[in-house]
mmCIF file of N, CA and C in Angstrom:
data_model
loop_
_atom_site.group_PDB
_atom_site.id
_atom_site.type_symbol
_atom_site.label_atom_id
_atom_site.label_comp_id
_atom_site.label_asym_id
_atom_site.label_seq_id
_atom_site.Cartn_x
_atom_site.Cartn_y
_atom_site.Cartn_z
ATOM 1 N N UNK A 1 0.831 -1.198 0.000
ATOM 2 C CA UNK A 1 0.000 0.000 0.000
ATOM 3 C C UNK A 1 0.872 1.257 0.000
ATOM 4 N N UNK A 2 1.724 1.217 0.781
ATOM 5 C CA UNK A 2 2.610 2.517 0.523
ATOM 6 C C UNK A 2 3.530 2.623 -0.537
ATOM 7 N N UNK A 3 4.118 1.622 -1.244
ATOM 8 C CA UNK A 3 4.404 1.511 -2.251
ATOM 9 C C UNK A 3 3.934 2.600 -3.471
ATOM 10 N N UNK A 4 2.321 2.202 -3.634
ATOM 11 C CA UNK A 4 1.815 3.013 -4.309
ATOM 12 C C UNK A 4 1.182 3.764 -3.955
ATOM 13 N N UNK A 5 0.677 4.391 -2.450
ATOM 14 C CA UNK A 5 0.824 5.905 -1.927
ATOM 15 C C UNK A 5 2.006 6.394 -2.783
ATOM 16 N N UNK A 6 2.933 6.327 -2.589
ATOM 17 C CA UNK A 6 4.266 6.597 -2.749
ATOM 18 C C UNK A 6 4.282 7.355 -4.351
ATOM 19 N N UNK A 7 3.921 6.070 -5.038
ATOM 20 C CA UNK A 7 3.621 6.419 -6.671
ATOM 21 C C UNK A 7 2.655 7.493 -7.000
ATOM 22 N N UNK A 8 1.651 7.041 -6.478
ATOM 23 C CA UNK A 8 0.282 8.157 -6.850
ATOM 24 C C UNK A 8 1.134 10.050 -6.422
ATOM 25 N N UNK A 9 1.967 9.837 -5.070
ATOM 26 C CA UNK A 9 2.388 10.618 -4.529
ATOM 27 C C UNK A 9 3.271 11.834 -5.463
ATOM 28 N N UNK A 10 4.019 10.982 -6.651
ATOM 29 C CA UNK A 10 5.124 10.881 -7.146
ATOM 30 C C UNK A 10 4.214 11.500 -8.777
ATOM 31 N N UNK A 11 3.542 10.722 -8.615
ATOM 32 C CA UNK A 11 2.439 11.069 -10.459
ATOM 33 C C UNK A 11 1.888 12.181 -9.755
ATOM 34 N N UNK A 12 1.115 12.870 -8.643
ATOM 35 C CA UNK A 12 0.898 13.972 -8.674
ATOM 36 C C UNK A 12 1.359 14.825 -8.820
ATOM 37 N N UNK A 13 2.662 14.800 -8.003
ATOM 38 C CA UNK A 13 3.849 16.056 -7.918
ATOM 39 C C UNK A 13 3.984 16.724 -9.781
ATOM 40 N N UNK A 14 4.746 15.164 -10.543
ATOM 41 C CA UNK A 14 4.979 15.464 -11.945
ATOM 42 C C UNK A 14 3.321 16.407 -12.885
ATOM 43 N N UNK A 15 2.039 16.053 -12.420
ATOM 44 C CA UNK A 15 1.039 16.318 -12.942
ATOM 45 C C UNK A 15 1.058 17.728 -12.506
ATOM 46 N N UNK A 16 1.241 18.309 -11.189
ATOM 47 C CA UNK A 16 1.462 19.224 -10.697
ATOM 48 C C UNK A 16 2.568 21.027 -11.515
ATOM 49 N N UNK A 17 3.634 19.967 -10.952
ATOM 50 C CA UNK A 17 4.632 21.048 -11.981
ATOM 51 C C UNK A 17 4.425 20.939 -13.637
ATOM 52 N N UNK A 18 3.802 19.701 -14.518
ATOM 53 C CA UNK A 18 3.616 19.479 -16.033
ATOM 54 C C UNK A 18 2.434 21.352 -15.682
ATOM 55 N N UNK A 19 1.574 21.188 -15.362
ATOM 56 C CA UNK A 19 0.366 21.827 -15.226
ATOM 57 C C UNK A 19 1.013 23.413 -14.589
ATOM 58 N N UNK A 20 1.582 23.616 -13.901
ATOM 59 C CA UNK A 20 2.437 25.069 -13.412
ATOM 60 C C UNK A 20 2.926 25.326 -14.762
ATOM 61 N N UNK A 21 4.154 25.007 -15.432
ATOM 62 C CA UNK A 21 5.014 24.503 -16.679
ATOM 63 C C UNK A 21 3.748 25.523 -18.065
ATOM 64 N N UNK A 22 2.776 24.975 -18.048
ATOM 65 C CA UNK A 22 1.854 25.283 -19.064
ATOM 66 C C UNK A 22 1.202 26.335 -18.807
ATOM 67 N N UNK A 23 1.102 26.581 -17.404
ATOM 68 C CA UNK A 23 0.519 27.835 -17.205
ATOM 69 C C UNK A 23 1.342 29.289 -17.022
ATOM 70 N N UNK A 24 2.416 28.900 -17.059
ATOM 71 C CA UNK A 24 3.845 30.239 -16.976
ATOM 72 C C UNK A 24 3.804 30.962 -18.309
ATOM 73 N N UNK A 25 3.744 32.310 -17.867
ATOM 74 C CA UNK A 25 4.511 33.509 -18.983
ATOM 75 C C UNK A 25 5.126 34.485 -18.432
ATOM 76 N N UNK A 26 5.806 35.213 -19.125
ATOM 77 C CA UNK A 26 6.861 36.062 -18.888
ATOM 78 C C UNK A 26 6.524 37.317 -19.546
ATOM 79 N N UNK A 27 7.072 38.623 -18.855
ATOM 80 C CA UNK A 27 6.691 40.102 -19.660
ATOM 81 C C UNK A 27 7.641 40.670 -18.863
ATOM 82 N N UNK A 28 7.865 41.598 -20.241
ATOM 83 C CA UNK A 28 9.049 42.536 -19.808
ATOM 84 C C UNK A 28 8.615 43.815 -20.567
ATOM 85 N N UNK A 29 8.923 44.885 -19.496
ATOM 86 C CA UNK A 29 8.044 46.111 -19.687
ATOM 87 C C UNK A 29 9.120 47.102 -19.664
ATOM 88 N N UNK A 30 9.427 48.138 -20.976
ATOM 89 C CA UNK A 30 11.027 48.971 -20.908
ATOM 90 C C UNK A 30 10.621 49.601 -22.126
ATOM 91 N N UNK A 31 11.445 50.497 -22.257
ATOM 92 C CA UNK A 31 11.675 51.837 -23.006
ATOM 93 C C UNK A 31 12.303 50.917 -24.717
ATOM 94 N N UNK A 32 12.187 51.613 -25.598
ATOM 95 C CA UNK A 32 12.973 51.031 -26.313
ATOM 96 C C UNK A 32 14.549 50.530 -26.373
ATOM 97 N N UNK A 33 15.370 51.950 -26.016
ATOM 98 C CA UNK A 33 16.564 51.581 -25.249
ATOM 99 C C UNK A 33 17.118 50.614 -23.921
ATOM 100 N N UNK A 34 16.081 50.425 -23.320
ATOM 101 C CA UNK A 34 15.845 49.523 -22.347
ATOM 102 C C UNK A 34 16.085 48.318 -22.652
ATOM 103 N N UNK A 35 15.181 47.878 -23.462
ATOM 104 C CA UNK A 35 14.893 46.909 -24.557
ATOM 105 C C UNK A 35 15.794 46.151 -25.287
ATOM 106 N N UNK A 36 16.930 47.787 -26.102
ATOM 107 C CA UNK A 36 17.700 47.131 -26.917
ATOM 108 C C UNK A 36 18.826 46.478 -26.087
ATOM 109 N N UNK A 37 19.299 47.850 -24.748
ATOM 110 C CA UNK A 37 20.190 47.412 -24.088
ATOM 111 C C UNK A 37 20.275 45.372 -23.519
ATOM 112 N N UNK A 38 19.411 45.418 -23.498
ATOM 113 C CA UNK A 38 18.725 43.982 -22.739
ATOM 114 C C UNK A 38 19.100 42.719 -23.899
ATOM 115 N N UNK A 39 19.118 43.253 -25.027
ATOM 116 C CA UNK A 39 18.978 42.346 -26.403
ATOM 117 C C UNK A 39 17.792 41.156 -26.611
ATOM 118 N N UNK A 40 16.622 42.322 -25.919
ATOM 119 C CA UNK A 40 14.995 41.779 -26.700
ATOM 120 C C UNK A 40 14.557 42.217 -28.010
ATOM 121 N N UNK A 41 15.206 43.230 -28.329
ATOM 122 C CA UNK A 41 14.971 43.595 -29.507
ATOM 123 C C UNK A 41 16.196 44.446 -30.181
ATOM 124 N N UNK A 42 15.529 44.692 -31.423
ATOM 125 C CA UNK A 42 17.074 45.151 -32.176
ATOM 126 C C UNK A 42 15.593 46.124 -33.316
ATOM 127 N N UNK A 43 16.292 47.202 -33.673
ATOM 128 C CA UNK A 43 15.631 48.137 -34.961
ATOM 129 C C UNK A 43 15.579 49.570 -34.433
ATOM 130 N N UNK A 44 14.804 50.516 -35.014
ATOM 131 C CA UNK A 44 14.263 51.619 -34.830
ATOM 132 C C UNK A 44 12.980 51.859 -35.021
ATOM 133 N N UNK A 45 12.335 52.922 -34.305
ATOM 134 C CA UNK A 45 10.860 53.091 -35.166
ATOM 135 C C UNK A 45 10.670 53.160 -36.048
ATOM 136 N N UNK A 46 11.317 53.759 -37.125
ATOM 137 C CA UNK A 46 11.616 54.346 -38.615
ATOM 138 C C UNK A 46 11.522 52.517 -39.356
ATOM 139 N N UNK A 47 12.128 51.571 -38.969
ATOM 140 C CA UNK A 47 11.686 50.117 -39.692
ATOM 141 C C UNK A 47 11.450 49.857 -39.165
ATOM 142 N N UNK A 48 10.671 49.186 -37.812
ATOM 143 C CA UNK A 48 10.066 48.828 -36.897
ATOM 144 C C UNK A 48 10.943 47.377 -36.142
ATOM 145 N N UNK A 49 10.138 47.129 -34.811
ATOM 146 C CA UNK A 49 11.562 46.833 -34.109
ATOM 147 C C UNK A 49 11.022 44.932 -34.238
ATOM 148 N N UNK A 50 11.973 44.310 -33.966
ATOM 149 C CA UNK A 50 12.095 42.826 -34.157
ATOM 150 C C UNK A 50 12.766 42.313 -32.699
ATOM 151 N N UNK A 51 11.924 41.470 -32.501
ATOM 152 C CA UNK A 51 12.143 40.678 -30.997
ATOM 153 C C UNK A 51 13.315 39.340 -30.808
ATOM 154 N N UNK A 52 14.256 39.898 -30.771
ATOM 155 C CA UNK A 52 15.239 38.545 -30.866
ATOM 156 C C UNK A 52 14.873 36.998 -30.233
ATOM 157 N N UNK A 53 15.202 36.054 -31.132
ATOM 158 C CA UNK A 53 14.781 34.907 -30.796
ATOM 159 C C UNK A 53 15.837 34.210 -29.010
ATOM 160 N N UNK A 54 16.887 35.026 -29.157
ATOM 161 C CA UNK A 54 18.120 34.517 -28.055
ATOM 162 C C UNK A 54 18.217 35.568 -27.177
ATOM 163 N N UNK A 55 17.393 35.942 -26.669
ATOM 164 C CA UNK A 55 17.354 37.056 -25.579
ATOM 165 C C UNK A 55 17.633 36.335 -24.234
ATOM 166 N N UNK A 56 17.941 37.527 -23.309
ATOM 167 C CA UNK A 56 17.858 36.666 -21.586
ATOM 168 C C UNK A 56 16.560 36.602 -21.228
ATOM 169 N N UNK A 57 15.883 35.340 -21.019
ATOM 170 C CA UNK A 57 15.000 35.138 -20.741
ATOM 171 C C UNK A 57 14.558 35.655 -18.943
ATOM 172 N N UNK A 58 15.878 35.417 -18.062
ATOM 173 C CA UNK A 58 16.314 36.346 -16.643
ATOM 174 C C UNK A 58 15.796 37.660 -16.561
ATOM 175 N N UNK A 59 15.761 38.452 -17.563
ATOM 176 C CA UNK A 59 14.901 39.777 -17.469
ATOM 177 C C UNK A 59 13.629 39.973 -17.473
ATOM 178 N N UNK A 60 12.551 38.789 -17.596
ATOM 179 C CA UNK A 60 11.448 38.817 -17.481
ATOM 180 C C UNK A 60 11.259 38.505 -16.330
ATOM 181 N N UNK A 61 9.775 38.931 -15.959
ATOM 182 C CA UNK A 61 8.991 38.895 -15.064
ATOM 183 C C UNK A 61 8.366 37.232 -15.324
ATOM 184 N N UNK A 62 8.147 36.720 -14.247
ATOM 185 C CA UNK A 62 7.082 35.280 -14.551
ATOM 186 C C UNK A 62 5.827 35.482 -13.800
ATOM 187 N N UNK A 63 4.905 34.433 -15.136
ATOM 188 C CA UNK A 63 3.797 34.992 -13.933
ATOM 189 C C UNK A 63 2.602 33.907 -14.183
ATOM 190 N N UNK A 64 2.293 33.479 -13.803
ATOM 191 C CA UNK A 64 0.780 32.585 -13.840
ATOM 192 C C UNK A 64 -0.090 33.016 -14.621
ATOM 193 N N UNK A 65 -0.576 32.569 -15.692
ATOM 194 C CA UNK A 65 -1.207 32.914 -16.680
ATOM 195 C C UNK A 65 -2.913 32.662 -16.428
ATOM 196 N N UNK A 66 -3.409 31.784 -15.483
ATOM 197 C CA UNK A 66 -4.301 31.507 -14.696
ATOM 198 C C UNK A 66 -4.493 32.483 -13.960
ATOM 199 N N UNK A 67 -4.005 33.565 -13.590
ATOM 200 C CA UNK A 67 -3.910 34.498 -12.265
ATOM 201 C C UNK A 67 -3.659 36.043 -12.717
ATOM 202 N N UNK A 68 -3.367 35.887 -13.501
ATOM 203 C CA UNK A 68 -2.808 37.308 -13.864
ATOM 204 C C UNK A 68 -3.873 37.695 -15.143
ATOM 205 N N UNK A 69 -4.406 38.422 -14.785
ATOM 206 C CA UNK A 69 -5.223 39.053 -15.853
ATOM 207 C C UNK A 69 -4.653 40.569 -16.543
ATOM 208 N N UNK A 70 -4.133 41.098 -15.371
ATOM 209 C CA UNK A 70 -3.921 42.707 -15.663
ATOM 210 C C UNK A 70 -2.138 42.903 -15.374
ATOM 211 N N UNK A 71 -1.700 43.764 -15.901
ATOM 212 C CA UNK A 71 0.041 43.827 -16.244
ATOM 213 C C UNK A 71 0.056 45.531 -15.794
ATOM 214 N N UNK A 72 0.634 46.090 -14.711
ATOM 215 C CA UNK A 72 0.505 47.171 -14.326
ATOM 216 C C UNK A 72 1.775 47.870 -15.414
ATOM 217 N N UNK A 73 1.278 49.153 -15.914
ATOM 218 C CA UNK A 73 2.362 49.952 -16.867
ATOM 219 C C UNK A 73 3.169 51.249 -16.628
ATOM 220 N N UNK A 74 1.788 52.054 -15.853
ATOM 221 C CA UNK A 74 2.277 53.354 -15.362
ATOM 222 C C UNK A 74 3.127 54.213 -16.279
ATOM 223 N N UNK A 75 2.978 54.054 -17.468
ATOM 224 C CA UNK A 75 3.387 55.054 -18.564
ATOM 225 C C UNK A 75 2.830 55.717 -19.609
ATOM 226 N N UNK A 76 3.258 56.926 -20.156
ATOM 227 C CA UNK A 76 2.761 58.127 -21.013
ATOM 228 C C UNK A 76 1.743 56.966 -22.309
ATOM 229 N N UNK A 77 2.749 56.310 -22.850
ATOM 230 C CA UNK A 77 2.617 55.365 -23.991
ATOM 231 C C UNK A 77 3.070 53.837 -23.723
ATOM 232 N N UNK A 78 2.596 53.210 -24.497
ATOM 233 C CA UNK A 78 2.759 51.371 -24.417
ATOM 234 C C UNK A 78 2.142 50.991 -25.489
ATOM 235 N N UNK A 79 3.269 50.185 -25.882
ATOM 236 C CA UNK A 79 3.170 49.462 -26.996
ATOM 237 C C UNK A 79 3.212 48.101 -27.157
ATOM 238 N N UNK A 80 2.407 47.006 -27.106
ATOM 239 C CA UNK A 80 2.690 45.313 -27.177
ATOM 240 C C UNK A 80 3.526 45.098 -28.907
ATOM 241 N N UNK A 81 4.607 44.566 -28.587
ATOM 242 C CA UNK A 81 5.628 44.512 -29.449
ATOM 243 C C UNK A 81 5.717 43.026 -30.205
ATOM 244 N N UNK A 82 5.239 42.335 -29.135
ATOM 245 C CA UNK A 82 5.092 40.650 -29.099
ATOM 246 C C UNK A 82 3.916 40.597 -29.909
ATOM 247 N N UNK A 83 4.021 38.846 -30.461
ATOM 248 C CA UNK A 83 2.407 38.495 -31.698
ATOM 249 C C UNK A 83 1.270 38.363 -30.396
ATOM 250 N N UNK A 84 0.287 38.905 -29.985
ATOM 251 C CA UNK A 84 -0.430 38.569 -29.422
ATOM 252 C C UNK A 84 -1.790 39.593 -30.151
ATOM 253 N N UNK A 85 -3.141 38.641 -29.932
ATOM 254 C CA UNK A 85 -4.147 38.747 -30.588
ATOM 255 C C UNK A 85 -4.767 40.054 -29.966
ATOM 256 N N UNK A 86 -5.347 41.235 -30.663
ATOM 257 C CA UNK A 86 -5.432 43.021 -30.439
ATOM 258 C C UNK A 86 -6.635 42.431 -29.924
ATOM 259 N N UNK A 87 -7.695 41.819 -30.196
ATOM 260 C CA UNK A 87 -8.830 41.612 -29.489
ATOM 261 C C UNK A 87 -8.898 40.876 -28.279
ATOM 262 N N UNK A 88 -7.459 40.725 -28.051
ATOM 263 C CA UNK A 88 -7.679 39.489 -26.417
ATOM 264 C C UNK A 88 -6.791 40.301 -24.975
ATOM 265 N N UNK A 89 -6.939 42.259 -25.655
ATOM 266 C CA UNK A 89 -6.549 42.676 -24.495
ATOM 267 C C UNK A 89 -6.574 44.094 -24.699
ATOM 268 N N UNK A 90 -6.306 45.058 -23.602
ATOM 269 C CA UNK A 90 -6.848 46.321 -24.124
ATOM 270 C C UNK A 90 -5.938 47.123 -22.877
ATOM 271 N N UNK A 91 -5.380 48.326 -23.263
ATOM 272 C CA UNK A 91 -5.062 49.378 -22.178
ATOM 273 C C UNK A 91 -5.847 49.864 -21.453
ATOM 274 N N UNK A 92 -5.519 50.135 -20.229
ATOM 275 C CA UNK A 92 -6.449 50.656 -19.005
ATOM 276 C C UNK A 92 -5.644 52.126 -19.107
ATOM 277 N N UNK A 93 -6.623 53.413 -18.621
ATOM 278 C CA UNK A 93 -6.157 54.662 -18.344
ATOM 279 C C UNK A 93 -6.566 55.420 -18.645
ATOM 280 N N UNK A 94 -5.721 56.739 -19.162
ATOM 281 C CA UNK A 94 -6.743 57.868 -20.065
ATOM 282 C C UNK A 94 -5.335 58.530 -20.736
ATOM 283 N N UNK A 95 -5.790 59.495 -20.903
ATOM 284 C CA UNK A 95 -4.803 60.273 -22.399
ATOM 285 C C UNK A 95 -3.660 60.534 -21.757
ATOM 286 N N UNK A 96 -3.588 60.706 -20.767
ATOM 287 C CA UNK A 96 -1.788 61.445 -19.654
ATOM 288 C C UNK A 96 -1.134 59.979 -19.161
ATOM 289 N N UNK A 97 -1.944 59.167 -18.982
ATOM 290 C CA UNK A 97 -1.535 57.551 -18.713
ATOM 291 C C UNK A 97 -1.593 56.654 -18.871
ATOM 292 N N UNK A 98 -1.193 55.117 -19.009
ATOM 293 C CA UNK A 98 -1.908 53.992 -19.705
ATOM 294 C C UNK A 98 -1.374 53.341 -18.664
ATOM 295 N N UNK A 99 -2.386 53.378 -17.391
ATOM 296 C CA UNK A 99 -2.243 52.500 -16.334
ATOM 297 C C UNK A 99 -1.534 50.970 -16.348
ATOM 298 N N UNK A 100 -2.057 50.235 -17.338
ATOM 299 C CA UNK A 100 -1.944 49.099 -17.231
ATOM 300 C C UNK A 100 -2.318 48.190 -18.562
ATOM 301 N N UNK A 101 -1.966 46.860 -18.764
ATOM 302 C CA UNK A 101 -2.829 46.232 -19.972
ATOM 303 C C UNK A 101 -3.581 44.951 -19.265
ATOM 304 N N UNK A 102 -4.912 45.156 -19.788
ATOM 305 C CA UNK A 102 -5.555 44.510 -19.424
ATOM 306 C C UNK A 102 -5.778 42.970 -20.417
ATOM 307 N N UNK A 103 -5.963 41.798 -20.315
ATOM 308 C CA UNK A 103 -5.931 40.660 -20.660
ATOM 309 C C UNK A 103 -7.495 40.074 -20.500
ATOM 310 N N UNK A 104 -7.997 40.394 -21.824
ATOM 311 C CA UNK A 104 -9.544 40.440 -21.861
ATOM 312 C C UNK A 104 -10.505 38.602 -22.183
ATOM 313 N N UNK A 105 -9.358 38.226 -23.004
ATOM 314 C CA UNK A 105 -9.116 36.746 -23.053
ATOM 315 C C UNK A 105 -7.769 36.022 -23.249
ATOM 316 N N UNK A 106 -7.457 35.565 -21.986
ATOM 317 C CA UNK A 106 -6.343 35.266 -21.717
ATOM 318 C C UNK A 106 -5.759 33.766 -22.809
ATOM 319 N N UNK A 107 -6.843 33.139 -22.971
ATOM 320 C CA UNK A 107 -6.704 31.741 -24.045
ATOM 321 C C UNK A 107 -6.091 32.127 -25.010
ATOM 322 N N UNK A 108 -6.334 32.958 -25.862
ATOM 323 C CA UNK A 108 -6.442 33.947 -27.033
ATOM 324 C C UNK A 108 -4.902 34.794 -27.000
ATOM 325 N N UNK A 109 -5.329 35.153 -26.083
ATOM 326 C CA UNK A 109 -3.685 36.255 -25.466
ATOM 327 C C UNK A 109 -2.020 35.352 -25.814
ATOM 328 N N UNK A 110 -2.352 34.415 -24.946
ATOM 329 C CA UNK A 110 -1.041 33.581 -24.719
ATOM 330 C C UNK A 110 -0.970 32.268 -25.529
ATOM 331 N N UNK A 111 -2.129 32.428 -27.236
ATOM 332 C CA UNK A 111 -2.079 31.374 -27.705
ATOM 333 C C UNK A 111 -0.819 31.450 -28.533
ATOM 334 N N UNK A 112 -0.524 31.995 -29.121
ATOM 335 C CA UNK A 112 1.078 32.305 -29.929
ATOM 336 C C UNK A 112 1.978 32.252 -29.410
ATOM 337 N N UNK A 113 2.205 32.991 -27.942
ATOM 338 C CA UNK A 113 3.441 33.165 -27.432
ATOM 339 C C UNK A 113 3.000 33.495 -25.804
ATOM 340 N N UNK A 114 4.758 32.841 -25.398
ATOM 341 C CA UNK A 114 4.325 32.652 -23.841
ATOM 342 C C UNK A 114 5.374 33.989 -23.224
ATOM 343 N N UNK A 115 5.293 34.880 -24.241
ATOM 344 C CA UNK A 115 6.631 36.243 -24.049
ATOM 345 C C UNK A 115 5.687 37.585 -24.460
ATOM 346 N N UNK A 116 5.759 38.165 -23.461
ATOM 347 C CA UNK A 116 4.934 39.606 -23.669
ATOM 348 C C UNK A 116 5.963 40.431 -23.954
ATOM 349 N N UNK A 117 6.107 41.240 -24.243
ATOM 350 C CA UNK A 117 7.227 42.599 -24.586
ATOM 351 C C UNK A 117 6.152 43.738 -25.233
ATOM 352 N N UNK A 118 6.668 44.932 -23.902
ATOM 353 C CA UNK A 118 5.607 45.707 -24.108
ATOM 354 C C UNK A 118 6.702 47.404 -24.328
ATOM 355 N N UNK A 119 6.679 48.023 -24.998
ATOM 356 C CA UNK A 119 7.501 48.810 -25.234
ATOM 357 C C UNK A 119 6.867 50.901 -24.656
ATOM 358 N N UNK A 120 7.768 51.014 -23.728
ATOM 359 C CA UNK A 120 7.022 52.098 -23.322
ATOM 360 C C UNK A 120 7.858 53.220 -23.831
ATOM 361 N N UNK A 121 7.280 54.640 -23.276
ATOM 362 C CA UNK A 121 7.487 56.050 -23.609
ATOM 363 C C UNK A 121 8.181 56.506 -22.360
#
């Protein structure tokens, strides 16, 4: 019997972290220079900027994708830089601020990519 306590014990844990694992994303919130310094991205506004595939992944934020609906911004301007779907999220604020981005359908949001990059002013 404890044997397979033991097992069941052992298949939960793995079901556990498989299931954490799937629910993780990452966002990183910076200036363009910020950005480039970091080597998330590389360009200018003038050709528009491109998200390197070999970035430090260490500079992001992690976060439960189950849990996190809203991404606090606190800046003039913000820009989502990353492929994510324009209808599965929206800025919070008004014309002097863009509080935050809000994550209106999160399925939708994090179906392309598990990397936010949000480019501020």
């Amino acid at each position: 019997v404890q044997s397979q306590t033991d097992k069941i014990s052992d298949q939960s844990q793995k079901i556990d972290d498989q299931t954490a694992k799937l629910n993780t994303a990452y966002y990183i919130i910076g200036t363009a220079k910020d950005l480039k310094k970091k080597g998330v991205i590389k360009g200018d506004f003038l050709k528009g900027k491109v998200i390197l595939d070999d970035f430090n992944k260490g500079d992001f934020t992690r976060i439960d994708i189950r849990k996190t609906t809203e991404i606090p911004i606190l800046s003039k301007k913000a820009d989502v830089l990353s492929k994510h779907s324009t209808s599965s999220y929206k800025f919070t604020g008004d014309k002097k601020l863009v509080q935050a981005l809000q994550i209106t359908d999160p399925k939708s949001f994090w179906g392309v990519t598990k990397y936010l990059v949000i480019v501020t002013d």
